[in-house]
mmCIF file of C-alpha atoms in Angstrom:
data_model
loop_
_atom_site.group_PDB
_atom_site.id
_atom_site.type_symbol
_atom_site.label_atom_id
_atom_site.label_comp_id
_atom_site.label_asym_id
_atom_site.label_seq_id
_atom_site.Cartn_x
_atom_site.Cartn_y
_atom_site.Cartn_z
ATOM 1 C CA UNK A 251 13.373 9.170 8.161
ATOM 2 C CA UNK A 252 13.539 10.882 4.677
ATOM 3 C CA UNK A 253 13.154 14.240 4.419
ATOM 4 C CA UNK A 254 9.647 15.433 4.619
ATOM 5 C CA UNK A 255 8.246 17.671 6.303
ATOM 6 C CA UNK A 256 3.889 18.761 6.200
ATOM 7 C CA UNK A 257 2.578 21.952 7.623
ATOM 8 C CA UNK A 258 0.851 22.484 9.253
ATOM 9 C CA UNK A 259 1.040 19.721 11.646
ATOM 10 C CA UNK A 260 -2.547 20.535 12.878
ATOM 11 C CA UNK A 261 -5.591 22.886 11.588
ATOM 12 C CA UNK A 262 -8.662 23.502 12.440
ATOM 13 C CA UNK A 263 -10.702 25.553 10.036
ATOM 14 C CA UNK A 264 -14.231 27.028 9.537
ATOM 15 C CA UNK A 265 -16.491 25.716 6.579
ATOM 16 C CA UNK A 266 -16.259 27.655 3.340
ATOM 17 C CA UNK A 267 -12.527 29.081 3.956
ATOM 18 C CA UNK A 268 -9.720 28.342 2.218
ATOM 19 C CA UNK A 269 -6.924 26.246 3.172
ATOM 20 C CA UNK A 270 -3.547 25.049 1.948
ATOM 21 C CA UNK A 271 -1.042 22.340 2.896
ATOM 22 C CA UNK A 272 2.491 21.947 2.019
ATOM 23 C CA UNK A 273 4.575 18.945 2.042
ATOM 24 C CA UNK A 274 8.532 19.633 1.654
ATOM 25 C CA UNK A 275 10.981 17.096 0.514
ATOM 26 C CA UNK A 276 14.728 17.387 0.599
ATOM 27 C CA UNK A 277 14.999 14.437 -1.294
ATOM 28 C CA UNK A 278 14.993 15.773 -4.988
ATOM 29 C CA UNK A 279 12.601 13.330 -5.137
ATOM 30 C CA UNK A 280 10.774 13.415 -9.084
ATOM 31 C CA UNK A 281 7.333 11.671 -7.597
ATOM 32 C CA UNK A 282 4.798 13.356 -5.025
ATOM 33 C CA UNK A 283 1.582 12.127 -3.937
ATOM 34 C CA UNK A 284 -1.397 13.332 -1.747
ATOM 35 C CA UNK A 285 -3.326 10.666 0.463
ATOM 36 C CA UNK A 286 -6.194 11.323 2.674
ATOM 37 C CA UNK A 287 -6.306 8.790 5.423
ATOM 38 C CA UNK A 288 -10.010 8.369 6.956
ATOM 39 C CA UNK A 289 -11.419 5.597 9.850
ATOM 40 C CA UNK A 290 -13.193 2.886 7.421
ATOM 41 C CA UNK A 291 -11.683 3.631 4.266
ATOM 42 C CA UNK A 292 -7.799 3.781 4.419
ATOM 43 C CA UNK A 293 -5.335 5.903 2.719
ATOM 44 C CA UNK A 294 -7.162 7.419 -0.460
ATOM 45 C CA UNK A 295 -4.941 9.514 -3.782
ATOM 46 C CA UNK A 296 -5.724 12.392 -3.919
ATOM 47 C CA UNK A 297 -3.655 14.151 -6.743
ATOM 48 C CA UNK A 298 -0.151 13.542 -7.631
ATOM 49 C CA UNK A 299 3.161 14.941 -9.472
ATOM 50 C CA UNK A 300 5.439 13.115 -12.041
ATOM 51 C CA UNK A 301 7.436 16.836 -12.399
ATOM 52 C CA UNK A 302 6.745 20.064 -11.247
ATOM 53 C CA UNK A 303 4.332 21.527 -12.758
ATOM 54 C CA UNK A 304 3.276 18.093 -13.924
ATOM 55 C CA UNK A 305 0.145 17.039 -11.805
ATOM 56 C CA UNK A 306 -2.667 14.155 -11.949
ATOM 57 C CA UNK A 307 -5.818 13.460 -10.178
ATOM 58 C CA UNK A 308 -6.700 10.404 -8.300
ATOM 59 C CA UNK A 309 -9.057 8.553 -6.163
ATOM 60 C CA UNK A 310 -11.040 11.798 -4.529
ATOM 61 C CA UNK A 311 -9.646 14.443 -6.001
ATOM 62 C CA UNK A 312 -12.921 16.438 -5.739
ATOM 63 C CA UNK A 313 -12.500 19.533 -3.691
ATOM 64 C CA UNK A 314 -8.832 19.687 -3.977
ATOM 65 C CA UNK A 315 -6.262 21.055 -6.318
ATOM 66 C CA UNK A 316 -2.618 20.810 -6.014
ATOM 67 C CA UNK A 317 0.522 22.876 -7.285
ATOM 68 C CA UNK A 318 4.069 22.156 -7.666
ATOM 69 C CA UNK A 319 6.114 24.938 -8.348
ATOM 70 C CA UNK A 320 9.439 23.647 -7.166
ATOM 71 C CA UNK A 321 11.129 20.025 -6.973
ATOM 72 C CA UNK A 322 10.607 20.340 -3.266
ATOM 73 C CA UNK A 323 7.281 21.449 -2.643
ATOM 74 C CA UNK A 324 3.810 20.260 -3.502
ATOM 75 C CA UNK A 325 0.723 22.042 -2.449
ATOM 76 C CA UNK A 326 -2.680 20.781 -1.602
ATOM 77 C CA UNK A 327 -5.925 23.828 -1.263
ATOM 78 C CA UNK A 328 -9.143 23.296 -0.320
ATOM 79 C CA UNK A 329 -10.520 26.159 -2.134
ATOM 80 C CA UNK A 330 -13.951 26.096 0.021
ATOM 81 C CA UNK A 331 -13.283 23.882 3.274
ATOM 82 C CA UNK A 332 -15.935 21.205 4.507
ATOM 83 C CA UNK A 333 -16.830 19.100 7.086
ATOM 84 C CA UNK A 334 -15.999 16.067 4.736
ATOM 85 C CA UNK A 335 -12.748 17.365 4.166
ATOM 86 C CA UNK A 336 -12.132 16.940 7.922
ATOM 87 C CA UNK A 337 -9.288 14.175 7.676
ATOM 88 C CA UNK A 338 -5.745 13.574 8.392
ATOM 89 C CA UNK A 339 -3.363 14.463 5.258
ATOM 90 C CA UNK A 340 -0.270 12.629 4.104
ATOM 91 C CA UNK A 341 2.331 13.661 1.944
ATOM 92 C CA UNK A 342 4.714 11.020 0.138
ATOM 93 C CA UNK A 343 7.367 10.678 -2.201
ATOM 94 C CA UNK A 344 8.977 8.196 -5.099
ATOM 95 C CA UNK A 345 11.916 8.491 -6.356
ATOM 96 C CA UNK A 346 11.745 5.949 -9.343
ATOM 97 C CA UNK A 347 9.322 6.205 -12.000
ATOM 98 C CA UNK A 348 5.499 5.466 -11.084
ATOM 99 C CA UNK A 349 4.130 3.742 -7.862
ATOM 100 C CA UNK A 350 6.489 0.144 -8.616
ATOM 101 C CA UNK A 351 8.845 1.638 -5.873
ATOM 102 C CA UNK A 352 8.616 2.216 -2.574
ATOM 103 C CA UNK A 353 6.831 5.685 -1.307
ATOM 104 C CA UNK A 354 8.295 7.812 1.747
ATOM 105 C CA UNK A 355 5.846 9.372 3.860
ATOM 106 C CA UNK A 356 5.470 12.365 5.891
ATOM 107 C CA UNK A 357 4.253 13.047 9.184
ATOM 108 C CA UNK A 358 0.843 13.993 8.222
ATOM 109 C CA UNK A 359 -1.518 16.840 8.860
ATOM 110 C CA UNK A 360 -4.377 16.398 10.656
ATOM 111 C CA UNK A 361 -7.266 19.221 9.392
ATOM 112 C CA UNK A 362 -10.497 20.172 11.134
ATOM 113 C CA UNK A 363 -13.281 21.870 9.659
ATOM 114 C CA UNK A 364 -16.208 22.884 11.539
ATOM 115 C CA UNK B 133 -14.595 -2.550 -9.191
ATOM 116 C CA UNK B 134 -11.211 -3.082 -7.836
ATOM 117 C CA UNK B 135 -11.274 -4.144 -4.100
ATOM 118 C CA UNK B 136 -8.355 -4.778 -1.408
ATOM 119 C CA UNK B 137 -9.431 -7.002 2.162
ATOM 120 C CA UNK B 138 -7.695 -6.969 4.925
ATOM 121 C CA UNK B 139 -8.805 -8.339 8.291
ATOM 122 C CA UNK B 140 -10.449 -5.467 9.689
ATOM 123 C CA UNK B 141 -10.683 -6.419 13.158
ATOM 124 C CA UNK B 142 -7.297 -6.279 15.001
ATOM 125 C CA UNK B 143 -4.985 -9.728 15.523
ATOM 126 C CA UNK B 144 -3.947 -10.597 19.034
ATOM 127 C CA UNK B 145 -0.466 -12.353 18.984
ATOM 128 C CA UNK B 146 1.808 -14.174 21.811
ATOM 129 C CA UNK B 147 5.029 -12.414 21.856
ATOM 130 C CA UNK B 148 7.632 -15.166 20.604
ATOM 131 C CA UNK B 149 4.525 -16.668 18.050
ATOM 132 C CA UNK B 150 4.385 -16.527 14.303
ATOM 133 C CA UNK B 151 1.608 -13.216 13.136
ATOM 134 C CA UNK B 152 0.489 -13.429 10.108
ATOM 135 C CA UNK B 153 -1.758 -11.103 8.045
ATOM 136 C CA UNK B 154 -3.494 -11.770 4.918
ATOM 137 C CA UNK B 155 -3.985 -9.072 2.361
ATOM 138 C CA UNK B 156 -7.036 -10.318 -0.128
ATOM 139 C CA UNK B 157 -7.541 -8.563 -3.785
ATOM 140 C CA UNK B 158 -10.135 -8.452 -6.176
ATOM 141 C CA UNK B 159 -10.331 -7.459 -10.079
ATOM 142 C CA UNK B 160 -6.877 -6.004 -9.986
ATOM 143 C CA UNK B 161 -3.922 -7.918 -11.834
ATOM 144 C CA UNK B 162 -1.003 -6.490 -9.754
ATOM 145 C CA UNK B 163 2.455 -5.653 -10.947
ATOM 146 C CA UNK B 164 3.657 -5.088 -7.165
ATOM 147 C CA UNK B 165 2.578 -5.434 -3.909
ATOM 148 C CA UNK B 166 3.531 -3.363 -0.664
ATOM 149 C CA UNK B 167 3.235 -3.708 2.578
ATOM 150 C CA UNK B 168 3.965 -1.066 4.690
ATOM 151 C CA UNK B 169 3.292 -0.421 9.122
ATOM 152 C CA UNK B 170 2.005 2.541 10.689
ATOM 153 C CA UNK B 171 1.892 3.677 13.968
ATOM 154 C CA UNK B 172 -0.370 5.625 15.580
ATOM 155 C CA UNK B 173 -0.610 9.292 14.747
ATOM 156 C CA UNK B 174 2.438 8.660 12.563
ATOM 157 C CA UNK B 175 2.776 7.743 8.027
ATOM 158 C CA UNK B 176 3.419 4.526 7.205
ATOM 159 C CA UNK B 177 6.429 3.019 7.069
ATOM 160 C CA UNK B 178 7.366 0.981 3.533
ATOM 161 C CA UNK B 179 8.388 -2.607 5.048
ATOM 162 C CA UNK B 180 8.692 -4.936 1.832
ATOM 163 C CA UNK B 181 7.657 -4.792 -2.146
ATOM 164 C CA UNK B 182 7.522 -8.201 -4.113
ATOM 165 C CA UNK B 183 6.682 -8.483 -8.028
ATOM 166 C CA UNK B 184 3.910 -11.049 -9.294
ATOM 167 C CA UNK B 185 6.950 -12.807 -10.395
ATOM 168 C CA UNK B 186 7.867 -13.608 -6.575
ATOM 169 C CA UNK B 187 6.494 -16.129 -4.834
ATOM 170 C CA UNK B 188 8.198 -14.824 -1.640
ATOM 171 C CA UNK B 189 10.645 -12.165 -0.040
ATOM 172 C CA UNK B 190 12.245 -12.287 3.048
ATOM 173 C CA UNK B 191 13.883 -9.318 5.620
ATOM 174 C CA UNK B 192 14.735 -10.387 9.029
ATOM 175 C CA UNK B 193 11.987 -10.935 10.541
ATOM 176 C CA UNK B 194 9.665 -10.464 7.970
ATOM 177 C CA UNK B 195 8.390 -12.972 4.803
ATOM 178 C CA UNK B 196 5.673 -11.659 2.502
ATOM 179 C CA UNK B 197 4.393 -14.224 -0.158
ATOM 180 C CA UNK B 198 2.450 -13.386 -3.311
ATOM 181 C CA UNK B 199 -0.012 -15.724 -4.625
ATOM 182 C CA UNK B 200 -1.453 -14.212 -7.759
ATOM 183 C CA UNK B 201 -3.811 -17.417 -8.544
ATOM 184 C CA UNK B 202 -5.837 -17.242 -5.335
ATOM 185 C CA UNK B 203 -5.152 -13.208 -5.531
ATOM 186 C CA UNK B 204 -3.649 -13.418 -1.630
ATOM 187 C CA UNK B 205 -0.399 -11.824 -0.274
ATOM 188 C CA UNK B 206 0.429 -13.106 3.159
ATOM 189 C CA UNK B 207 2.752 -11.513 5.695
ATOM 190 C CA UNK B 208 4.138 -12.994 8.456
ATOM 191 C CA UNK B 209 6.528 -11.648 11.548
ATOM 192 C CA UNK B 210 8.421 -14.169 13.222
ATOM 193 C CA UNK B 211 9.554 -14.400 16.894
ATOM 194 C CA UNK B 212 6.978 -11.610 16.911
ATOM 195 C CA UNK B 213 8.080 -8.881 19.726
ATOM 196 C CA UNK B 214 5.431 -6.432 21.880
ATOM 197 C CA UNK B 215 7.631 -3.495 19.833
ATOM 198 C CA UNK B 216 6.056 -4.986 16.388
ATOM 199 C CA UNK B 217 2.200 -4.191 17.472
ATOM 200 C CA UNK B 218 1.156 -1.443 14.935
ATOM 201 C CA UNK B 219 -1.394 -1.308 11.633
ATOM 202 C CA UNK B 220 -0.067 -3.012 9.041
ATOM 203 C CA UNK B 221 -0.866 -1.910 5.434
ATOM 204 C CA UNK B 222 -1.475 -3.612 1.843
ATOM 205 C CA UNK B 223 -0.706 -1.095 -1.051
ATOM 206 C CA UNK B 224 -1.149 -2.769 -4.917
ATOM 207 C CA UNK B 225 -0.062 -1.202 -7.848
ATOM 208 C CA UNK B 226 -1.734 -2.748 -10.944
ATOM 209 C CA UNK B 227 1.618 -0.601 -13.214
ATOM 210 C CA UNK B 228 1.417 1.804 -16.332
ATOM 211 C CA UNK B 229 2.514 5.167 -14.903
ATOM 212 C CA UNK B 230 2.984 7.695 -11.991
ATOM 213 C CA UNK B 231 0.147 6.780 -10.243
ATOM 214 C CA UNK B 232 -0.087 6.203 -6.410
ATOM 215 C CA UNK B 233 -0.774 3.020 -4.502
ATOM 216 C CA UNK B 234 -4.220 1.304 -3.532
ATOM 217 C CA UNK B 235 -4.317 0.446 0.368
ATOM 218 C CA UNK B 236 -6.085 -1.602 2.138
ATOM 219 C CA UNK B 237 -7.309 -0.468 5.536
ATOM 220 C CA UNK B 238 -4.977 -2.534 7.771
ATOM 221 C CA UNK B 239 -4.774 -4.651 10.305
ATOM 222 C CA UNK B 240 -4.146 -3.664 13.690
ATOM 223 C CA UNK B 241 -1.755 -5.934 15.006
ATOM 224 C CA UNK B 242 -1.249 -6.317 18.828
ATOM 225 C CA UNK B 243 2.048 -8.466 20.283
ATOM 226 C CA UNK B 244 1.048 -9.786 23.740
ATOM 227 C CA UNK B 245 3.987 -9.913 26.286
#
């Protein structure tokens, strides 16, 4: 498997609270991407890097923001948690330029809210 | 807008038969096309790419085809095995930067021993 890791692996949250996942890569991958997977609709973007500190929205990005401080690590908050955000989250990486290329995933996290 | 299809409901195969999945698109003019197989409670695994200028790509087992006139990718697992029953993904990329793939829902694929 390439190297990615998501924590945490499971959460289960209140409405209204913050929350924040992390994916890891040990790649030195350039490319990171956000998905929310959902029963009925599929994997859906939600943001994505090209660099760090180089972000994008996609599909749903509503509700989220991301961060990438480091090659390694990108960051997905919830700034206010809700019930819609209830989901399971994947993390994945590219290492050539845009989405032409084959994307890794990781494990997933699989968030609550109530 | 821009729509992918895939057989929702889940494919019942004879182990030792030919599966084969059909990925459908709609008002996309795709660069690439990806298939990909997930497992339950686990990401998806990348399986095969093949660019519009491919009519077909091969890996053991596996043949994907890419008709861009009827907008149709087809995948197909020979001498299917009960080990090959998972959801099998579509992901399009229509090109022109960093961002991430389209997916179809899947198809739940199911190898009968």
């Amino acid at each position: 498997d390439a190297g990615i890791t998501q924590s945490p692996r499971h959460k289960v949250t209140e409405t209204g609270t913050p929350v924040t996942l992390r994916c890891h890569q040990t790649e030195n991958h350039r490319y990171m991407y956000w998905y929310r997977q959902d029963p009925g609709h599929g994997l859906r973007l939600i943001h994505y890097s090209y660099g760090v500190k180089d972000t994008d929205k996609g599909e749903v990005s509503d509700g989220y923001s991301v961060s990438r401080s480091k090659t390694e690590d990108f960051l997905l908050t919830l700034e206010s948690a809700t019930s819609s955000q209830t989901s399971v989250y994947f993390c994945a990486i590219s290492e050539y330029e845009g989405a032409a290329y084959e994307q890794y995933f990781g494990p997933g996290t699989r968030l609550t809210v109530t | 807008s821009q729509k992918i299809e895939q057989n929702s409901e889940a494919l019942n195969i004879q182990e030792g038969k030919t599966a084969t999945l059909t990925c459908n698109y709609t008002n996309y003019s795709p660069a690439y096309l990806q298939w990909y197989r997930q497992d339950p409670g686990r990401g998806p695994v990348f399986l095969l790419l093949i660019r519009e200028n491919e009519k077909e790509k091969r890996k053991e087992r596996l043949k994907v085809t890419f008709d861009t006139t009827l907008k149709q990718s087809l995948f197909h697992i020979t001498a299917s095995q009960p080990a090959d029953s998972a959801t099998y993904l579509c992901a399009l990329y229509s090109g022109g930067g960093a961002d991430g793939l389209t997916f179809g829902k899947g198809t739940h694929l199911i190898i009968q021993p």
